[in-house]
Each structure stands twice: as structure tokens, then as C-alpha cells.
Short mmCIF file of C-alpha atoms in Angstrom, two decimals:
data_model
loop_
_atom_site.label_atom_id
_atom_site.label_comp_id
_atom_site.label_asym_id
_atom_site.label_seq_id
_atom_site.Cartn_x
_atom_site.Cartn_y
_atom_site.Cartn_z
CA MET A 1 -13.72 -0.59 48.44
CA ARG A 2 -10.30 -0.69 46.79
CA LEU A 3 -9.86 -1.88 43.21
CA ALA A 4 -6.68 -2.24 41.18
CA VAL A 5 -6.39 -2.26 37.38
CA VAL A 6 -3.26 -3.95 36.07
CA GLY A 7 -2.61 -2.45 32.67
CA GLY A 8 -4.08 0.81 33.90
CA GLY A 9 -2.09 2.79 31.34
CA SER A 10 -4.13 1.27 28.51
CA THR A 11 -6.06 3.61 26.26
CA TYR A 12 -9.08 1.44 27.21
CA THR A 13 -8.93 2.71 30.78
CA PRO A 14 -11.00 5.92 30.40
CA GLU A 15 -13.89 3.70 29.23
CA LEU A 16 -13.55 1.80 32.49
CA ILE A 17 -13.24 5.01 34.52
CA ASP A 18 -16.38 6.43 32.94
CA GLY A 19 -18.30 3.30 33.96
CA PHE A 20 -16.98 3.44 37.52
CA ALA A 21 -18.06 7.08 37.74
CA ARG A 22 -21.55 6.61 36.26
CA LEU A 23 -22.30 3.41 38.16
CA ARG A 24 -20.85 4.37 41.53
CA ASP A 25 -24.05 3.42 43.35
CA THR A 26 -23.65 -0.14 42.04
CA LEU A 27 -19.92 -0.30 42.80
CA PRO A 28 -18.88 2.26 45.43
CA ILE A 29 -15.11 2.60 45.02
CA SER A 30 -13.17 4.54 47.62
CA GLU A 31 -9.78 4.02 45.95
CA LEU A 32 -8.87 2.94 42.44
CA VAL A 33 -5.25 2.05 41.68
CA LEU A 34 -4.00 2.10 38.09
CA VAL A 35 -0.91 -0.10 37.78
CA ASP A 36 1.34 0.04 34.73
CA PRO A 37 5.11 0.01 34.11
CA ALA A 38 4.74 2.52 31.24
CA ALA A 39 5.08 5.71 33.32
CA ASP A 40 4.44 8.18 30.48
CA ARG A 41 1.18 6.53 29.42
CA LEU A 42 0.10 6.05 33.01
CA GLU A 43 0.53 9.74 33.79
CA LEU A 44 -1.66 10.75 30.84
CA VAL A 45 -4.35 8.17 31.54
CA GLY A 46 -4.29 8.81 35.28
CA GLY A 47 -4.72 12.53 34.79
CA LEU A 48 -7.75 12.06 32.57
CA ALA A 49 -9.17 9.49 34.99
CA ARG A 50 -9.06 11.98 37.86
CA ARG A 51 -10.73 14.65 35.73
CA ILE A 52 -13.52 12.23 34.73
CA PHE A 53 -14.16 11.40 38.38
CA ALA A 54 -14.17 15.08 39.29
CA ARG A 55 -16.55 16.02 36.47
CA GLN A 56 -19.03 13.32 37.47
CA GLY A 57 -18.76 14.05 41.18
CA HIS A 58 -17.12 10.78 42.18
CA GLU A 59 -15.36 11.17 45.52
CA GLY A 60 -13.08 8.15 45.12
CA ARG A 61 -9.31 8.54 45.03
CA ILE A 62 -7.33 7.51 41.95
CA VAL A 63 -3.73 6.39 42.49
CA THR A 64 -1.17 5.55 39.79
CA THR A 65 1.88 3.38 40.30
CA GLY A 66 4.40 1.25 38.45
CA ASP A 67 4.84 -0.95 41.53
CA LEU A 68 2.64 -4.02 41.09
CA ASP A 69 2.97 -5.29 44.65
CA ALA A 70 2.05 -1.93 46.15
CA GLY A 71 -0.77 -1.48 43.65
CA VAL A 72 -2.56 -4.73 44.43
CA ALA A 73 -2.00 -4.67 48.20
CA GLY A 74 -5.32 -4.45 50.01
CA ALA A 75 -7.35 -4.61 46.79
CA ASP A 76 -10.77 -6.26 46.99
CA ALA A 77 -10.59 -7.03 43.26
CA VAL A 78 -7.89 -6.83 40.61
CA LEU A 79 -8.79 -6.32 36.94
CA LEU A 80 -6.29 -7.58 34.38
CA GLN A 81 -6.22 -5.81 31.01
CA LEU A 82 -2.61 -6.14 29.89
CA ARG A 83 -1.07 -6.76 26.48
CA VAL A 84 2.33 -8.45 26.64
CA GLY A 85 4.47 -7.08 23.84
CA GLY A 86 2.11 -4.18 23.12
CA GLN A 87 0.68 -3.32 19.73
CA ALA A 88 3.96 -4.30 18.05
CA ALA A 89 3.42 -7.93 19.08
CA ARG A 90 -0.20 -7.72 17.97
CA GLU A 91 0.92 -6.42 14.58
CA ARG A 92 3.08 -9.50 14.15
CA ASP A 93 0.29 -11.84 15.32
CA GLU A 94 -1.95 -10.42 12.61
CA THR A 95 0.56 -10.63 9.76
CA TRP A 96 2.85 -13.69 9.81
CA PRO A 97 0.00 -16.25 9.79
CA LEU A 98 -1.27 -14.66 6.57
CA GLU A 99 2.03 -15.57 4.93
CA CYS A 100 0.95 -19.21 5.30
CA GLY A 101 -2.59 -18.59 4.08
CA CYS A 102 -4.08 -18.70 7.58
CA ILE A 103 -6.11 -16.18 9.57
CA GLY A 104 -4.02 -13.45 11.16
CA GLN A 105 -5.91 -12.48 14.30
CA GLU A 106 -4.86 -11.66 17.84
CA THR A 107 -7.09 -14.08 19.75
CA THR A 108 -7.69 -17.09 17.52
CA GLY A 109 -5.62 -19.28 15.24
CA ALA A 110 -1.84 -19.02 15.23
CA GLY A 111 -1.81 -15.37 16.36
CA GLY A 112 -4.04 -16.23 19.30
CA LEU A 113 -1.68 -19.02 20.31
CA ALA A 114 1.28 -16.63 20.17
CA LYS A 115 -0.56 -14.25 22.45
CA ALA A 116 -1.41 -17.06 24.88
CA LEU A 117 2.24 -18.16 25.04
CA ARG A 118 3.37 -14.62 25.83
CA THR A 119 0.58 -13.87 28.25
CA VAL A 120 -0.08 -16.88 30.49
CA PRO A 121 3.26 -16.87 32.35
CA VAL A 122 3.02 -13.12 32.98
CA VAL A 123 -0.57 -13.33 34.24
CA LEU A 124 0.25 -16.24 36.54
CA ASP A 125 3.14 -14.27 38.05
CA ILE A 126 0.83 -11.31 38.65
CA ALA A 127 -1.81 -13.58 40.18
CA GLU A 128 0.69 -15.13 42.59
CA ARG A 129 1.70 -11.66 43.75
CA VAL A 130 -1.97 -10.75 44.21
CA ARG A 131 -2.46 -13.91 46.27
CA ARG A 132 0.52 -13.07 48.49
CA ALA A 133 -0.72 -9.50 48.98
CA ASN A 134 -4.37 -10.38 49.55
CA PRO A 135 -5.53 -14.01 49.14
CA ASP A 136 -9.20 -12.98 49.33
CA ALA A 137 -9.05 -10.67 46.31
CA TRP A 138 -11.00 -11.56 43.19
CA ILE A 139 -9.19 -11.49 39.86
CA ILE A 140 -11.30 -10.37 36.89
CA ASP A 141 -9.56 -11.24 33.64
CA PHE A 142 -10.21 -9.17 30.53
CA THR A 143 -6.83 -10.12 29.04
CA ASN A 144 -7.05 -12.12 25.82
CA PRO A 145 -7.24 -14.94 25.01
CA VAL A 146 -9.68 -14.82 27.93
CA GLY A 147 -10.67 -18.49 27.95
CA ILE A 148 -7.11 -19.82 28.05
CA VAL A 149 -5.91 -17.20 30.52
CA THR A 150 -8.87 -17.79 32.84
CA ARG A 151 -8.29 -21.53 32.75
CA ALA A 152 -4.64 -21.00 33.68
CA LEU A 153 -5.73 -18.86 36.65
CA LEU A 154 -8.37 -21.32 37.85
CA GLN A 155 -6.08 -24.33 37.51
CA ALA A 156 -3.52 -22.52 39.66
CA GLY A 157 -6.17 -22.09 42.37
CA HIS A 158 -6.84 -18.39 42.00
CA LYS A 159 -10.20 -16.70 42.65
CA ALA A 160 -10.77 -15.70 39.06
CA VAL A 161 -13.56 -15.05 36.57
CA GLY A 162 -13.06 -14.22 32.89
CA LEU A 163 -14.92 -11.38 31.18
CA CYS A 164 -15.58 -10.48 27.54
CA ASN A 165 -17.66 -7.67 26.07
CA VAL A 166 -19.17 -9.63 23.15
CA ALA A 167 -22.29 -10.70 25.05
CA ILE A 168 -23.06 -7.32 26.56
CA GLY A 169 -22.64 -5.73 23.13
CA LEU A 170 -25.19 -8.13 21.65
CA GLN A 171 -27.52 -7.58 24.60
CA ARG A 172 -27.44 -3.83 23.99
CA LYS A 173 -27.92 -4.30 20.26
CA PHE A 174 -30.90 -6.61 20.66
CA ALA A 175 -32.49 -4.35 23.28
CA GLY A 176 -32.33 -1.45 20.84
CA LEU A 177 -33.89 -3.48 18.04
CA LEU A 178 -36.65 -4.72 20.32
CA GLY A 179 -37.34 -1.34 21.95
CA VAL A 180 -36.72 -2.61 25.50
CA THR A 181 -34.15 -1.89 28.18
CA PRO A 182 -30.95 -4.00 28.21
CA GLY A 183 -31.92 -5.42 31.59
CA ASP A 184 -34.99 -6.97 29.95
CA VAL A 185 -32.83 -9.03 27.58
CA HIS A 186 -31.50 -12.40 28.76
CA LEU A 187 -29.19 -14.11 26.28
CA GLU A 188 -28.92 -17.86 25.94
CA HIS A 189 -25.24 -17.45 25.22
CA VAL A 190 -23.13 -20.59 24.92
CA GLY A 191 -19.67 -21.68 23.82
CA LEU A 192 -16.09 -20.68 24.48
CA ASN A 193 -14.62 -17.23 24.59
CA HIS A 194 -14.76 -15.80 21.06
CA LEU A 195 -16.58 -18.95 19.90
CA THR A 196 -20.18 -18.43 20.99
CA TRP A 197 -23.74 -18.51 19.71
CA GLU A 198 -26.95 -16.88 20.93
CA THR A 199 -29.35 -19.82 20.81
CA GLY A 200 -32.16 -17.85 22.43
CA VAL A 201 -33.04 -14.28 23.42
CA ARG A 202 -35.52 -14.13 26.28
CA LEU A 203 -37.41 -11.18 27.67
CA GLY A 204 -37.42 -10.70 31.42
CA GLY A 205 -35.09 -13.50 32.45
CA PRO A 206 -34.18 -17.16 31.87
CA GLU A 207 -37.84 -18.25 31.82
CA GLY A 208 -39.12 -15.42 29.63
CA GLU A 209 -40.43 -15.52 26.09
CA ASN A 210 -37.86 -16.47 23.45
CA VAL A 211 -37.93 -13.66 20.89
CA LEU A 212 -34.95 -14.79 18.82
CA PRO A 213 -37.17 -15.95 15.91
CA LYS A 214 -38.83 -12.51 15.93
CA LEU A 215 -35.43 -10.80 15.96
CA LEU A 216 -34.18 -12.81 13.01
CA ALA A 217 -37.40 -12.36 11.04
CA GLU A 218 -37.68 -8.62 11.54
CA HIS A 219 -34.04 -7.54 11.92
CA GLY A 220 -32.05 -10.32 10.27
CA ASP A 221 -30.50 -8.01 7.66
CA THR A 222 -29.21 -5.62 10.33
CA ILE A 223 -27.79 -8.40 12.50
CA ALA A 224 -26.19 -10.16 9.51
CA GLY A 225 -24.67 -6.87 8.39
CA ASP A 226 -23.08 -6.33 11.79
CA LEU A 227 -21.64 -9.85 11.70
CA ARG A 228 -20.61 -9.55 8.06
CA LEU A 229 -22.27 -12.87 7.31
CA PRO A 230 -25.00 -13.61 4.74
CA ARG A 231 -28.55 -13.25 6.03
CA GLN A 232 -29.42 -16.72 4.79
CA ILE A 233 -26.83 -18.29 7.09
CA LEU A 234 -28.56 -16.83 10.15
CA ASP A 235 -31.95 -17.94 8.85
CA ARG A 236 -30.74 -21.50 8.18
CA LEU A 237 -29.03 -21.83 11.55
CA GLY A 238 -31.69 -20.04 13.60
CA VAL A 239 -29.01 -18.64 15.94
CA VAL A 240 -26.81 -15.55 16.13
CA PRO A 241 -23.11 -16.46 16.06
CA SER A 242 -20.44 -14.23 17.52
CA TYR A 243 -18.71 -12.12 14.89
CA TYR A 244 -15.59 -14.20 15.60
CA LEU A 245 -17.34 -17.14 13.93
CA ARG A 246 -16.74 -15.40 10.62
CA TYR A 247 -13.13 -16.56 10.89
CA PHE A 248 -14.46 -20.13 10.79
CA TYR A 249 -17.48 -19.78 8.51
CA ALA A 250 -15.73 -17.58 5.91
CA HIS A 251 -12.04 -18.33 6.51
CA ASP A 252 -10.72 -17.99 2.96
CA GLU A 253 -12.78 -14.86 2.29
CA VAL A 254 -11.39 -13.23 5.44
CA VAL A 255 -7.81 -14.18 4.55
CA ARG A 256 -8.22 -12.51 1.16
CA GLU A 257 -9.58 -9.37 2.84
CA LEU A 258 -6.82 -9.21 5.45
CA ARG A 259 -4.15 -9.48 2.76
CA THR A 260 -5.41 -6.36 1.01
CA LYS A 261 -5.59 -3.86 3.87
CA PRO A 262 -3.55 -2.61 6.85
CA SER A 263 -3.72 -4.75 9.96
CA ARG A 264 -6.13 -3.89 12.73
CA ALA A 265 -3.07 -3.49 14.97
CA ALA A 266 -1.74 -0.72 12.72
CA GLU A 267 -5.10 1.05 12.85
CA VAL A 268 -5.24 0.74 16.64
CA ALA A 269 -1.66 1.93 17.08
CA ALA A 270 -2.43 5.11 15.13
CA MET A 271 -5.63 5.57 17.11
CA GLU A 272 -3.81 5.08 20.41
CA LYS A 273 -1.25 7.73 19.48
CA HIS A 274 -4.06 10.20 18.83
CA LEU A 275 -5.91 9.20 22.00
CA LEU A 276 -2.86 9.69 24.19
CA GLU A 277 -2.39 13.16 22.71
CA MET A 278 -6.01 13.91 23.58
CA TYR A 279 -5.60 12.50 27.10
CA GLY A 280 -2.81 14.97 27.70
CA ASP A 281 -5.18 17.93 27.21
CA PRO A 282 -5.92 19.27 30.73
CA ALA A 283 -9.31 20.53 29.51
CA LEU A 284 -10.50 17.03 28.57
CA ASP A 285 -12.63 15.60 31.37
CA GLU A 286 -14.69 12.91 29.63
CA LYS A 287 -13.92 9.91 27.48
CA PRO A 288 -13.54 11.09 23.87
CA ALA A 289 -15.83 9.81 21.13
CA LEU A 290 -12.80 8.35 19.31
CA LEU A 291 -12.43 5.79 22.09
CA ALA A 292 -15.56 3.99 20.85
CA LYS A 293 -13.61 2.99 17.73
CA ARG A 294 -10.80 1.49 19.83
CA GLY A 295 -12.90 -1.54 20.81
CA GLY A 296 -14.12 -2.79 24.16
CA ALA A 297 -17.57 -1.21 23.98
CA TYR A 298 -19.58 -1.68 27.20
CA TYR A 299 -16.56 -3.27 28.88
CA SER A 300 -16.93 -0.84 31.79
CA GLU A 301 -20.57 -1.77 32.40
CA ALA A 302 -19.79 -5.49 32.30
CA ALA A 303 -16.81 -5.01 34.64
CA VAL A 304 -18.82 -2.97 37.14
CA ASP A 305 -21.65 -5.51 37.10
CA LEU A 306 -19.29 -8.44 37.65
CA ALA A 307 -17.20 -6.77 40.35
CA ALA A 308 -20.31 -5.63 42.21
CA SER A 309 -21.74 -9.15 42.28
CA LEU A 310 -18.47 -10.79 43.33
CA LEU A 311 -17.96 -8.24 46.10
CA GLY A 312 -21.48 -8.63 47.49
CA GLY A 313 -23.00 -5.54 45.94
CA GLY A 314 -25.86 -4.86 43.60
CA GLY A 315 -24.78 -6.52 40.39
CA SER A 316 -27.14 -8.40 38.08
CA PRO A 317 -28.06 -11.91 39.25
CA TYR A 318 -27.13 -13.45 35.87
CA GLN A 319 -24.11 -12.49 33.79
CA VAL A 320 -22.16 -13.97 30.88
CA VAL A 321 -18.73 -14.95 32.17
CA ASN A 322 -15.88 -17.38 31.60
CA THR A 323 -15.67 -20.05 34.28
CA TYR A 324 -15.28 -23.79 34.83
CA ASN A 325 -17.67 -26.03 32.90
CA ASN A 326 -18.47 -28.31 35.85
CA GLY A 327 -20.84 -30.48 33.85
CA THR A 328 -22.71 -27.66 32.12
CA LEU A 329 -21.70 -28.91 28.66
CA PRO A 330 -21.60 -32.70 29.13
CA PHE A 331 -19.33 -33.28 26.15
CA LEU A 332 -16.51 -31.25 27.78
CA PRO A 333 -14.39 -32.02 30.85
CA ASP A 334 -15.39 -30.30 34.06
CA ASP A 335 -12.23 -28.18 34.10
CA ALA A 336 -12.78 -26.73 30.62
CA VAL A 337 -13.53 -23.01 30.73
CA ILE A 338 -16.75 -22.06 28.96
CA GLU A 339 -18.52 -18.77 28.29
CA VAL A 340 -22.17 -18.91 29.38
CA GLN A 341 -24.78 -17.23 31.52
CA ALA A 342 -24.03 -17.79 35.19
CA ALA A 343 -25.43 -16.89 38.57
CA VAL A 344 -22.75 -14.63 40.05
CA GLY A 345 -22.28 -13.83 43.72
CA ALA A 346 -19.71 -13.64 46.49
CA GLN A 347 -18.90 -17.34 46.02
CA GLY A 348 -18.13 -16.89 42.34
CA ALA A 349 -19.90 -17.90 39.13
CA ALA A 350 -22.19 -20.93 38.77
CA PRO A 351 -23.23 -21.64 35.14
CA LEU A 352 -26.94 -21.88 34.42
CA PRO A 353 -28.20 -25.08 32.76
CA VAL A 354 -27.78 -25.13 28.98
CA PRO A 355 -30.15 -27.07 26.68
CA ALA A 356 -28.60 -29.80 24.56
CA LEU A 357 -26.59 -28.28 21.73
CA ASP A 358 -26.80 -29.10 18.05
CA PRO A 359 -23.72 -31.15 17.03
CA LEU A 360 -22.87 -28.37 14.59
CA TYR A 361 -21.91 -26.25 17.60
CA SER A 362 -20.87 -28.87 20.14
CA GLY A 363 -18.43 -30.42 17.67
CA LEU A 364 -16.62 -27.15 17.05
CA ILE A 365 -16.64 -26.30 20.76
CA ALA A 366 -15.08 -29.68 21.57
CA ASN A 367 -12.46 -29.24 18.86
CA VAL A 368 -11.41 -25.78 20.03
CA THR A 369 -11.42 -26.93 23.66
CA THR A 370 -8.87 -29.57 22.70
CA TYR A 371 -6.77 -26.86 21.06
CA GLU A 372 -7.05 -24.74 24.23
CA ASP A 373 -5.86 -27.72 26.32
CA LEU A 374 -2.79 -28.05 24.14
CA ALA A 375 -2.25 -24.28 23.97
CA LEU A 376 -2.24 -24.01 27.75
CA GLU A 377 0.17 -26.93 28.01
CA ALA A 378 2.50 -25.14 25.58
CA ALA A 379 2.19 -21.88 27.52
CA LEU A 380 2.98 -23.56 30.84
CA ARG A 381 5.71 -25.97 29.75
CA GLY A 382 7.07 -24.58 26.48
CA GLY A 383 8.72 -26.55 23.72
CA ARG A 384 8.48 -26.58 19.96
CA ASP A 385 6.61 -29.90 19.84
CA ARG A 386 3.88 -28.58 22.15
CA VAL A 387 3.46 -25.48 19.99
CA PHE A 388 3.26 -27.65 16.86
CA LYS A 389 0.61 -29.94 18.38
CA ALA A 390 -1.52 -26.98 19.47
CA LEU A 391 -1.39 -25.49 15.97
CA LEU A 392 -2.10 -28.82 14.29
CA SER A 393 -5.18 -29.30 16.47
CA HIS A 394 -6.68 -25.90 15.65
CA PRO A 395 -9.56 -26.15 13.14
CA LEU A 396 -8.32 -23.03 11.32
CA ILE A 397 -4.96 -24.73 10.64
CA GLY A 398 -5.15 -28.55 10.82
CA GLN A 399 -2.48 -29.39 8.20
CA TYR A 400 0.98 -30.48 9.23
CA GLU A 401 2.81 -28.39 6.64
CA TYR A 402 1.03 -25.25 7.85
CA ALA A 403 1.60 -26.21 11.49
CA GLU A 404 5.33 -26.76 10.91
CA GLU A 405 5.82 -23.43 9.17
CA LEU A 406 3.63 -21.52 11.62
CA THR A 407 5.53 -23.03 14.56
CA ASP A 408 8.83 -21.73 13.19
CA ARG A 409 7.38 -18.30 12.50
CA LEU A 410 5.68 -18.06 15.91
CA ILE A 411 8.90 -18.85 17.77
CA ALA A 412 10.98 -16.52 15.60
CA HIS A 413 8.62 -13.60 16.17
CA ASN A 414 8.18 -14.19 19.92
CA ARG A 415 11.55 -15.45 21.09
CA GLU A 416 12.09 -12.51 23.43
CA HIS A 417 8.89 -13.42 25.32
CA LEU A 418 9.44 -17.20 25.47
CA ALA A 419 11.85 -18.21 28.23
CA TRP A 420 12.30 -21.69 26.75
CA ALA A 421 12.96 -20.60 23.14
#
């Protein structure tokens, strides 16, 4: 089995490599190709990747290349984990929206739109080259904003599934609190990427006992602390929202916080510098503990599980993925991309049925889906008016004065990445 990772020079990659090595019985890789134009980073990451494989006794071959076409040729699956513009662009995404009193974040709000505009055209170009090299290859998208990027891929006819690590992180957390194995925990996870709620937590599978009330009663303080939301909010709602919901439920509080501390991008950039120095140590042959602070926890396990199922291996029968709605949420169009539990196999991902949602959640999902429609239109066709309409539609913005100013700032900060600007 041959897999390619586009963005293989990312500091995330050793997390992925560690998962491939540990779970080689689930996903037997004979050759792994790390593709990245940043030769210096790729050399450091590739060297550590080979040492991790060697330490764990994995016999697969690891190849590094800056040539995308050569890297994806013959691949059974291609994982996308790129960041157009690097951490410098992320730094801007997290700062200029704050100047207008809006959330500065890399995947939602105005910063998330900027990232979508930069990213979608690049990903679609990569996907076309994958299709020319091997039309049967699956594309697994971990590139944010995952929902918008996955929708762009699916609309263009690519064999694609989107992946996020939020659900697997919650699964692991709940398993620990309940004293069971992660495989025993089935989440009733519903929404859009980075806009999800756990409306049930079942033991043993989709038909198992719902232990969410027990979790909230016995461990509500711990869960609320992780989400940085008041305990009483979880008790009143009776669900566990994604930590990204804090941007919606406590918008002004978060804006005040973000204005008083360095951006997350600045923290990550410093961390990446240190990590790359560590990766260059020829004695290092395992992922360093510092990598856990970089983000993306359990990404490797989710990626292995998904790839194994898509390629006909031994992945889990049900996984949380991003895929077409196809009637799952009746208040959304079929071609909306949702994030839910799905049955995953060689034919792709088929969402499991979802019970009727409270309007408190369905209303916000519908609103953000409309924003994602407009954001994708702006990413595909460009134009200031399309950017303005996407920003005006976003529930974290919604005022024309903010949308006008944010549009000007977005274009000014991203002109080099926008062919139409």
C-alpha cells in the first residue's frame, strides 16, 4: 500500500508517522511519500520519520520529495495537511479581525474565510493532479477549514472525505472518565466541522446505553473546564458542545481575552522552531512530548482508521467524518457537508441517521451552512462583493459596517494569495 502526505514537512507529521508505525497491522503501508516544497523542513521531518519507523520495527519505506506529481503517482490514498501562507498568514488571520472587535481565529469568522480563500484553489489544483496520476486514489482532507475544503473537493467530483480530530479527542476523554476503552464509546456527534455537539454518548455502539446524562452529572466540572464554558451551560443544554462553540457562546469574552495575549499563531511558530531543532537531532527516534502541545492530538489514529476503512482494511465500522449531507439533516441541502458519525468502507462514507435536532442547534447549523455556501463561492470565483456577502452572513459578524471593514482588511492581508485581487 502506498500513501502520500501532501504537507509532509509539517511539524504535525511525526504524530502521523507514530500512528502509522504503531497501527501497522490496521494499515499496512509499504511506502509512505512525504511531499512538501519546503526542502529544509522536509529533510528534518523525513529523517525523524525514518528513525521512528526503524525504532518501532516498521519495514515500510519513507520517501521525501518536493515534486507533487511524482509524490502522488500510484498512491492509494493522499492525505492533505497543508497551510497556504504558513504561520505568518495564520498570525494575520488571528489579529486583524480583532481590530474590528471580531473573533480572530484561523478556522471560523473572518480569519477562517481568509484561510478558505487562500486554500481552496490550491487544494483543487492538487486534487486534479492526484486524479490525473491515479483516479482511484482517495483524498483524505485534514486541511482547514475542513468542511469548506471537503465540499469544494466533492463538488469537483473527487473521491474525498474530510477528517477532524475533535471527535476522537472527545471519545478518548469520555472513555477515560467512564473507565472504558475508546472503542466502547460511540458519540452521537452532529453539526458542521468546528460547529458540533455531542447529543449522546453510547456504550458499545449506536444502539448502546446513552451515558451522557451520567457523564454530565458526575464529570460536568471537568468537561466544562476543558471547554472553558460554565458548568451550568452544559447542564441546561444537556449536550457537550465542541470547544469551538465558545467563540459563539462567549464571543465578547473571547475577544477581550485574545486582545490581551499573544496570538496562538505566535505560540505555535515558536514551538515549531523548537520542534524542528529537535527533529534535527539524529538521536531522536520518537515523537517528542512537546508535539502534544502543537495540536492535532489523536490525528494519527483517526487518519489510520479512516484510511484503513476506505482502502478495504480493518478500520472501525463507524467514524466521525465530513461528507455530503444527503438528507441526513433535513433542514440542509443534500450537497451541504456535515460532520457526523458515518459507516465508512471502500465505497466511501454514508452518514448514520440523526435524531431530530433542537432548533437551538439546527438554526445555527443552517446559518453557518449558508455562510459556507457563500464562502466557497468567493473562494471559487473571487470578487470583493462575494467576500463581503460571506462575511455579512456569518453569525459572528452580521453587521454591514464590520463586513465592509473586514473585507478590506482581508483582501489587503491576502492579496498575494488571491489571483483576482
